[in-house]
Tab-separated table of C-alpha atoms and ligand atoms in Angstrom:
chain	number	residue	atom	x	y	z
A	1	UNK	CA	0.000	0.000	0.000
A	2	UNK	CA	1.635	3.053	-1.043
A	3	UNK	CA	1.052	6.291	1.259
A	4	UNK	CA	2.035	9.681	-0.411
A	5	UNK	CA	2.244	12.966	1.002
A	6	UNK	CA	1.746	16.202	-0.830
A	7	UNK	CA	4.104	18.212	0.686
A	8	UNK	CA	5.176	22.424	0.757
A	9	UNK	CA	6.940	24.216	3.373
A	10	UNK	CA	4.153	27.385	2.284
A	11	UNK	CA	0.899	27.612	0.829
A	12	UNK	CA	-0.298	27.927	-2.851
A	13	UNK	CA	2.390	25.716	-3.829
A	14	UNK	CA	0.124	23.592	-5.594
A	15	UNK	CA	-0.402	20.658	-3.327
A	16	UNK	CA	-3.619	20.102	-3.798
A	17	UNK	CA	-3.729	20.611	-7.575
A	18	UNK	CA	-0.984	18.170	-7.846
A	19	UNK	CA	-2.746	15.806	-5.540
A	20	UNK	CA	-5.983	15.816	-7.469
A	21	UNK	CA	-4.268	15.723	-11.428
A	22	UNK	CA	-1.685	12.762	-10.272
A	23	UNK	CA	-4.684	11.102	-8.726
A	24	UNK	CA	-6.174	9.403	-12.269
A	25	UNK	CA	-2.892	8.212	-13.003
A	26	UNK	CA	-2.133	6.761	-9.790
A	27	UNK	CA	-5.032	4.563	-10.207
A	28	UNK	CA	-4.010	3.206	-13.087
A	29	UNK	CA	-0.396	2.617	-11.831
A	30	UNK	CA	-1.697	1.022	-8.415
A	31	UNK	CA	-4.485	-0.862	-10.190
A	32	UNK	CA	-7.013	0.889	-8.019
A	33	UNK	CA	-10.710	-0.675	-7.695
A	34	UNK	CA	-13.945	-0.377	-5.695
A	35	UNK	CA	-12.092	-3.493	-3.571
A	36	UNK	CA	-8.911	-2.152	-3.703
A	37	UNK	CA	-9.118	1.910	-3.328
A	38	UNK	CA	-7.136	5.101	-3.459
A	39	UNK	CA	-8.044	7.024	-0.143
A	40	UNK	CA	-7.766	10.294	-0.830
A	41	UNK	CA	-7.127	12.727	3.118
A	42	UNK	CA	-7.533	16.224	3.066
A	43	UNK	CA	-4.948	16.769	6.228
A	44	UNK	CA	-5.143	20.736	5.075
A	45	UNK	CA	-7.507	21.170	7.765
A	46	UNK	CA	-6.500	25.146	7.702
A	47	UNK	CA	-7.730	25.756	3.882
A	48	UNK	CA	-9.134	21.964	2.956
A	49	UNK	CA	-7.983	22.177	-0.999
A	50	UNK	CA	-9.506	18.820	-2.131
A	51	UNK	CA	-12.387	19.141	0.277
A	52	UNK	CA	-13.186	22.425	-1.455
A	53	UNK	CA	-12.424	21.502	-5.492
A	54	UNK	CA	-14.235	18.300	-4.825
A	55	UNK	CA	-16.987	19.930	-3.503
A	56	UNK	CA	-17.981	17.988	-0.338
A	57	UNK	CA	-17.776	21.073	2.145
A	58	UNK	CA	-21.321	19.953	2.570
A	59	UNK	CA	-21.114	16.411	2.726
A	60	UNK	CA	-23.625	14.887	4.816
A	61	UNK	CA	-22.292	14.073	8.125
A	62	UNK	CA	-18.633	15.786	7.498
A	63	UNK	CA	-19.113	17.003	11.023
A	64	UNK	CA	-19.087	13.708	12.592
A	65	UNK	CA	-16.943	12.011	9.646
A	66	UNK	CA	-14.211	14.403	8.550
A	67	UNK	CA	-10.261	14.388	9.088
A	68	UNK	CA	-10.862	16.603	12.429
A	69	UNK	CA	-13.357	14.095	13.907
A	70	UNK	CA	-11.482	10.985	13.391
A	71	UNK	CA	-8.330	12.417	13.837
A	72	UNK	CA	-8.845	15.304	16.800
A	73	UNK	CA	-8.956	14.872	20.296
A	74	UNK	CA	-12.516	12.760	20.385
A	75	UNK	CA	-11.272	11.118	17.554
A	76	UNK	CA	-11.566	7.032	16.642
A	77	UNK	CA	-10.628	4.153	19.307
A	78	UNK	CA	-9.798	0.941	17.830
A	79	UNK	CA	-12.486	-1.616	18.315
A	80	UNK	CA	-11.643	-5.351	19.428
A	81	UNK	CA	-14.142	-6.453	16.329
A	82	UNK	CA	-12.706	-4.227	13.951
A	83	UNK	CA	-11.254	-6.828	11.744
A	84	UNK	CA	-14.734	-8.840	11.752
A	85	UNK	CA	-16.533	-5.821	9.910
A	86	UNK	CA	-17.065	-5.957	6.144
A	87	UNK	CA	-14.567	-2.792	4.020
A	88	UNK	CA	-18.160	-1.155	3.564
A	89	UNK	CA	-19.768	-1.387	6.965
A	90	UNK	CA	-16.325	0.025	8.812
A	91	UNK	CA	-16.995	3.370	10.634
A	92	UNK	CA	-13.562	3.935	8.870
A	93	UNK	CA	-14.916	3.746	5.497
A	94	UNK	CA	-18.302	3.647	5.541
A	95	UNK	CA	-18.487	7.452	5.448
A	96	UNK	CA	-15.934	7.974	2.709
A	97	UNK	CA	-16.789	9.923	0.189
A	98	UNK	CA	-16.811	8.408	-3.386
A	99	UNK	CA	-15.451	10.353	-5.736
A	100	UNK	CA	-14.230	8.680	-8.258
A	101	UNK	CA	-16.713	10.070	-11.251
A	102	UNK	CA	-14.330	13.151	-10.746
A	103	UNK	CA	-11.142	11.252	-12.560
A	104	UNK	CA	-13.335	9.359	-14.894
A	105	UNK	CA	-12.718	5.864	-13.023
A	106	UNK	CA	-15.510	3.950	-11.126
A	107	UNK	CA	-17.020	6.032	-8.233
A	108	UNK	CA	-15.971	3.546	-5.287
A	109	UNK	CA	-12.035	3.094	-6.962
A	110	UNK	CA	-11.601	6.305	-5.313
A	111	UNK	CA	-12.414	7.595	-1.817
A	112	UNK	CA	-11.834	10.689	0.216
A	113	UNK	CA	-11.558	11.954	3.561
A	114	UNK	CA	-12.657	15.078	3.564
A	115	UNK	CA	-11.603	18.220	6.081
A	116	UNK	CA	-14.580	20.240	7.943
A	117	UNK	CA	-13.932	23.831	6.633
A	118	UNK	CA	-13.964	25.816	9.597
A	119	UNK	CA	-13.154	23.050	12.093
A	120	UNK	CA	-10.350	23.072	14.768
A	121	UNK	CA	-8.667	19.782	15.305
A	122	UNK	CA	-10.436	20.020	19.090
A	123	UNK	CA	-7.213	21.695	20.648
A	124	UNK	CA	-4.979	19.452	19.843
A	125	UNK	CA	-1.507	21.574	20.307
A	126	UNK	CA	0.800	18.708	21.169
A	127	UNK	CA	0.420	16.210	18.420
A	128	UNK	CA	2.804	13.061	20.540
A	129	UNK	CA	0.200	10.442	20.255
A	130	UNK	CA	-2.629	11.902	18.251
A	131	UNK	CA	-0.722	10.428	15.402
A	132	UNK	CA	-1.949	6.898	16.574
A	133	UNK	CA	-5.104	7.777	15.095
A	134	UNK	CA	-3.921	8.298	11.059
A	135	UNK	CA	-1.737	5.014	12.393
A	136	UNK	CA	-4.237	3.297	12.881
A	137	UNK	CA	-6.796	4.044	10.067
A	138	UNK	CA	-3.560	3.352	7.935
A	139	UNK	CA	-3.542	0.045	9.920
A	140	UNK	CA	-7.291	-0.544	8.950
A	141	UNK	CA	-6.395	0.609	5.481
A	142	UNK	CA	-3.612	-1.749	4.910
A	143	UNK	CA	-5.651	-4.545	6.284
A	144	UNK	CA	-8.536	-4.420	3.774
A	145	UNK	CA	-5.929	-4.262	0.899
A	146	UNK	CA	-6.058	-0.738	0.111
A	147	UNK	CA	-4.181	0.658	-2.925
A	148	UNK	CA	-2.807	3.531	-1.816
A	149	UNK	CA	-3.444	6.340	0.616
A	150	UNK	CA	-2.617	10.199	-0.482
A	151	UNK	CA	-2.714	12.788	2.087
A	152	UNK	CA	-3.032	16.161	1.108
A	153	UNK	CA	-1.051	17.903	3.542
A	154	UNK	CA	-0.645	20.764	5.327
A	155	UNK	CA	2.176	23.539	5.208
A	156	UNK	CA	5.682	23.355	6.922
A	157	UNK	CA	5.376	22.201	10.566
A	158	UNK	CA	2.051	21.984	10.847
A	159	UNK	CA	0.511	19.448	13.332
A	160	UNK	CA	-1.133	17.507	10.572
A	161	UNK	CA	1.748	18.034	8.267
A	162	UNK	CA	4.036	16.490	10.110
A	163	UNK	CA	1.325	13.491	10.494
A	164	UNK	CA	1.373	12.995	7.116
A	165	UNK	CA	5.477	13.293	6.021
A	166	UNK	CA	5.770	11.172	9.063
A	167	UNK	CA	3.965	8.320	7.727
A	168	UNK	CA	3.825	8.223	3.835
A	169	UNK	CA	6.705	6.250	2.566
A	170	UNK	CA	7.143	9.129	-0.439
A	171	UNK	CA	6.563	12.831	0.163
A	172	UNK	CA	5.914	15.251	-3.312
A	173	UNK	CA	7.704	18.456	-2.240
A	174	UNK	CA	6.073	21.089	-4.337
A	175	UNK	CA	7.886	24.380	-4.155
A	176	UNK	CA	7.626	27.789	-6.044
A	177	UNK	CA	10.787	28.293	-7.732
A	178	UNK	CA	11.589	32.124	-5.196
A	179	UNK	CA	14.990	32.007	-2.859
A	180	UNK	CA	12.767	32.049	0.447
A	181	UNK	CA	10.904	28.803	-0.922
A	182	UNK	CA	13.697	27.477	-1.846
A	183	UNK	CA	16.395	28.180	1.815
A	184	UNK	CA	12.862	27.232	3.775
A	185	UNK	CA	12.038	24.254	2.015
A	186	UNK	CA	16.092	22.879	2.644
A	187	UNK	CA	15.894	24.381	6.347
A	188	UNK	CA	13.008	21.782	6.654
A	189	UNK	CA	14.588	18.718	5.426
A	190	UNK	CA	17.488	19.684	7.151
A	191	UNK	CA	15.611	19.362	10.523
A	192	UNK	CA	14.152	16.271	9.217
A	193	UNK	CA	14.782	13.355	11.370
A	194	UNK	CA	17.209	11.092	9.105
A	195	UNK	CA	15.703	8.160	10.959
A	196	UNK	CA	12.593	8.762	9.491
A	197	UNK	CA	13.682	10.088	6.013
A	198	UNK	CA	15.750	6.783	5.537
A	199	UNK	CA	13.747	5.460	3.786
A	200	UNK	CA	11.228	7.747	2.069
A	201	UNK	CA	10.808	8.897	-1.044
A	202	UNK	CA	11.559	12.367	-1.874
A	203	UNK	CA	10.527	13.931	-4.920
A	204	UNK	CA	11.105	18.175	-5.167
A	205	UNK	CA	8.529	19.230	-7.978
A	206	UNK	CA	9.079	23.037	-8.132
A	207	UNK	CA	5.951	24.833	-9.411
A	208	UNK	CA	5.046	27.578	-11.626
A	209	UNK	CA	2.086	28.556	-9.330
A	210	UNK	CA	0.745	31.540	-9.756
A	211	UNK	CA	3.797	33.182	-10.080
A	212	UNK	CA	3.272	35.295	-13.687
A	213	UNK	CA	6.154	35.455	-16.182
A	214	UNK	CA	7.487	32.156	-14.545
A	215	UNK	CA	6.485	29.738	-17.280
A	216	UNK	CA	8.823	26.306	-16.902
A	217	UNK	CA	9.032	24.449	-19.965
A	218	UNK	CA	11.926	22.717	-21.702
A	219	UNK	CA	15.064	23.521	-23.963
A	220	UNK	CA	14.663	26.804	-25.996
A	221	UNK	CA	11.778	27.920	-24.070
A	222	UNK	CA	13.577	28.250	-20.366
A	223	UNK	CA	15.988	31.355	-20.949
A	224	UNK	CA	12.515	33.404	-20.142
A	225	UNK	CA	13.090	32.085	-16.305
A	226	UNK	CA	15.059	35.131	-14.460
A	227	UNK	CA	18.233	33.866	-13.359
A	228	UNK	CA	17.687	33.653	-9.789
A	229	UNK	CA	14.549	31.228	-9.951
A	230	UNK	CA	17.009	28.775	-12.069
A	231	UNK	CA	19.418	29.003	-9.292
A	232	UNK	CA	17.209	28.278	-6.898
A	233	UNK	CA	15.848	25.713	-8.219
A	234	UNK	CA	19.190	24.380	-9.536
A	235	UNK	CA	20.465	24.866	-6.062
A	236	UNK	CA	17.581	23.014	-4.110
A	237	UNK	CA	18.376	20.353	-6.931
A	238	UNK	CA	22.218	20.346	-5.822
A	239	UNK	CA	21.777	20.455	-2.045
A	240	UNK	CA	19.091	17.516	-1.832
A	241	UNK	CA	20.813	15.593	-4.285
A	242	UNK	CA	24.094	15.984	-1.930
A	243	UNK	CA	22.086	15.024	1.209
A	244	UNK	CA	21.401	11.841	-0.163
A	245	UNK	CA	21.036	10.481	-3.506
A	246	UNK	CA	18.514	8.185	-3.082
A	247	UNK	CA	15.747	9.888	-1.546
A	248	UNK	CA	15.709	13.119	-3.862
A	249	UNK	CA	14.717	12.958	-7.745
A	250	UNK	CA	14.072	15.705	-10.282
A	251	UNK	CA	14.766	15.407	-13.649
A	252	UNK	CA	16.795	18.159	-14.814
A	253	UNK	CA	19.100	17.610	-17.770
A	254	UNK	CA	20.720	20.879	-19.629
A	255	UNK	CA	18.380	23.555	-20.376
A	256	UNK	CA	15.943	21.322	-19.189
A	257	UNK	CA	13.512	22.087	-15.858
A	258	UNK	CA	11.154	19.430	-13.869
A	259	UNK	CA	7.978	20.306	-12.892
A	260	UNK	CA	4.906	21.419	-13.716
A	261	UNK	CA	3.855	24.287	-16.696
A	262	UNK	CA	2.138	27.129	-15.759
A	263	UNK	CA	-1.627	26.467	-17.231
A	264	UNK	CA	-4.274	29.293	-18.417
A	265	UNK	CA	-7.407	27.121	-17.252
A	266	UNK	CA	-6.566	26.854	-13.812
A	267	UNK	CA	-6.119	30.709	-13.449
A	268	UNK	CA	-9.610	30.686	-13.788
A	269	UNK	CA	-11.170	26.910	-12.891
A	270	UNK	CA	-9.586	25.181	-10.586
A	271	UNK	CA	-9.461	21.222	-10.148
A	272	UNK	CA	-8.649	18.278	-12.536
A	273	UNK	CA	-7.201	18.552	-15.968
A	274	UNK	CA	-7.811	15.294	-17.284
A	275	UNK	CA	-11.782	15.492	-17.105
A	276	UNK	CA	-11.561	19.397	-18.917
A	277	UNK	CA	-12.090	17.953	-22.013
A	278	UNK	CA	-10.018	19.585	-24.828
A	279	UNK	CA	-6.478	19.977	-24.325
A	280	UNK	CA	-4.029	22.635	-25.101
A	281	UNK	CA	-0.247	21.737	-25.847
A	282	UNK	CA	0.941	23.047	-22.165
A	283	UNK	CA	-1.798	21.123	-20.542
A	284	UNK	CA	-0.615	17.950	-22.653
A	285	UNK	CA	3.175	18.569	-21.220
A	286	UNK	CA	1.530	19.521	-17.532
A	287	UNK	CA	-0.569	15.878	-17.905
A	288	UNK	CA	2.896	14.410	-18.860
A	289	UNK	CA	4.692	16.056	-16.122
A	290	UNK	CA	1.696	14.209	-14.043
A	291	UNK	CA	1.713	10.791	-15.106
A	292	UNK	CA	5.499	10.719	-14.537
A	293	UNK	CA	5.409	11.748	-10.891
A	294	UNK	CA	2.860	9.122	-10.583
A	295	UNK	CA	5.587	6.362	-12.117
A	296	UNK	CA	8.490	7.682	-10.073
A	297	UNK	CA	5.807	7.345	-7.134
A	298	UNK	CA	5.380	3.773	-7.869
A	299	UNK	CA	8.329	2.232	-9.853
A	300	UNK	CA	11.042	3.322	-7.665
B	1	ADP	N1	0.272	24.239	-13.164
B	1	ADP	C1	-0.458	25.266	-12.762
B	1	ADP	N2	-0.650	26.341	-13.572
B	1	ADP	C2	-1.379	27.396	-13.170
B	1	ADP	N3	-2.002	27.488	-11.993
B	1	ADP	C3	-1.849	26.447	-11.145
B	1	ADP	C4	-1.078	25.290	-11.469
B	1	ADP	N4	-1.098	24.442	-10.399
B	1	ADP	C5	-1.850	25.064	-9.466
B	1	ADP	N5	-2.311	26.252	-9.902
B	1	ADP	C6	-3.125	27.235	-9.187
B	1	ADP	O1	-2.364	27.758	-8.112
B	1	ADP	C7	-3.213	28.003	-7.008
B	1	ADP	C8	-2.678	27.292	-5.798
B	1	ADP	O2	-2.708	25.892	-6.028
B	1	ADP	P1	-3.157	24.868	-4.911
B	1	ADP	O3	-3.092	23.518	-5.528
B	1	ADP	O4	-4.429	25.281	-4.292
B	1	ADP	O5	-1.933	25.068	-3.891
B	1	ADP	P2	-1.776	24.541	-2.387
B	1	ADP	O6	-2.643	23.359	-2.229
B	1	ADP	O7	-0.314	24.225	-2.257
B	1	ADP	O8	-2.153	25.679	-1.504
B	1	ADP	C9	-4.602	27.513	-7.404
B	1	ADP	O9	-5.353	28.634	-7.788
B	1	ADP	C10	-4.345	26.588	-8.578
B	1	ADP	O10	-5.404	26.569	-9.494
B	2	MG	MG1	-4.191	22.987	-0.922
């Protein structure tokens, strides 16, 4: 079972756009079915992204079956029968939200946990043990054969941010290509605990978002970056790659720049670029860039 986090030391990094466009070609890579999902969490509880593009602020029930319910202070106990209950009947799961008719793929192949907009996570300051919660609903999830488990997470040090880096075996690090993104984003891995980084994933996707006259595409195309955003990107590149080898990938041969093209249509509509319908040639490369974060995601 494969447990992703989508990762950025700041906001409006696009997290949450990445999560949603990788998420139809996840499913294909993970083979993901009504019996074996992809759980989508939106652990943004501050400004729930996926929540909000996949329009289940007013799901029925969010307030007793949302990230902050299960998660906060009152949230789920483990029960002794747990393992006798049918995928469907599971408190766990039985108030997922289907949303699969959003990425074209069978309604139950893909579920979400939703955020309450609005909701606190019930006080929950020191976060030492709360995590036993997501453990164990990642326990639960593993158990009934779940594909994969995304968690759209929160910025920087955030309570449910760390929840989620903590316990997804690959983190997608999205980053605006600016110098403070770029020093804050390294002073975070830096105080990342090398016991637990050992052996995740970590892949730096450095975004266009919303940044205007930052347009990343390939060969010919990238002198319009200013200098100082290829630095810093070629930098961030340079000092993760040092750290450790293994754990860090972005593609970046000569005159060449990984991640993810600016694109018109979600100036304007937010959410999933595979189910817009016609496609424009950026919006082809952006789908590209998509589909091979989901491979690195599951072939390495
Ligand atoms: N490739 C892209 N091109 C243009 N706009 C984008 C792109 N990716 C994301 N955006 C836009 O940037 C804004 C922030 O993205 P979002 O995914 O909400 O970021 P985050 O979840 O990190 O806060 C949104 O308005 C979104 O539509
Ligand atoms: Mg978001």
């Amino acid at each position: 079972m494969k447990k992703i986090s989508c990762f950025s030391y700041k906001g409006g990094a696009g997290r949450s756009t990445l999560a949603l466009n990788v998420v139809p070609f996840l499913v294909d890579e993970l083979d993901a079915s009504p019996e074996h999902p992809l759980i989508l969490v939106d652990m943004d509880v501050d400004s729930c992204g996926i929540t909000y593009f996949l329009k289940l602020e007013d799901a029925p029930d969010i307030d007793h079956y949302s990230v902050q319910a299960m998660f906060g202070v009152n949230g789920y106990i483990p029960q002794e029968d747990d393992e006798d209950i049918p995928l469907t009947e599971h408190v766990l799961f039985k108030h997922l939200c289907k949303v699969g008719k959003w990425f074209n793929v069978e309604d139950g192949s893909v579920l979400c946990l939703p955020a309450e907009p609005g909701a606190a996570m019930g006080g929950a300051t020191n976060y030492d043990g709360r995590d036993n919660f997501v453990k164990e609903f990642l326990e639960v999830c593993k158990e009934y054969e779940v594909s994969g488990v995304l968690f759209d997470s929160a910025v920087g040090d955030q309570l449910t941010a760390v929840w989620s880096n903590r316990l997804s075996d690959v983190i997608l690090c999205c980053m605006r290509p600016t110098k403070q993104f770029r020093e804050g984003t390294q002073r975070f891995f830096d105080k990342f605990d090398d016991r637990i980084a050992r052996d995740k994933q970590i892949i730096v996707i450095p975004n266009v978002v919303p940044t205007e006259g930052l347009t990343l595409l390939d060969g010919e195309e990238s002198h319009r970056y200013p200098e100082y955003a290829k630095d810093a990107i070629k930098k961030s590149f340079e000092d993760n790659v040092q750290r450790n080898t293994n754990h860090y990938h972005m593609d970046m041969m000569e005159g060449e720049l990984f991640g993810v093209p600016k694109i018109d249509r979600f100036m304007w509509q937010e959410g999933v670029l595979t189910t817009a319908g016609h496609l424009t040639e950026t919006e082809r490369v952006a789908l590209d860039r998509y589909k091979t974060i989901a491979k690195l995601i599951c072939n390495i």
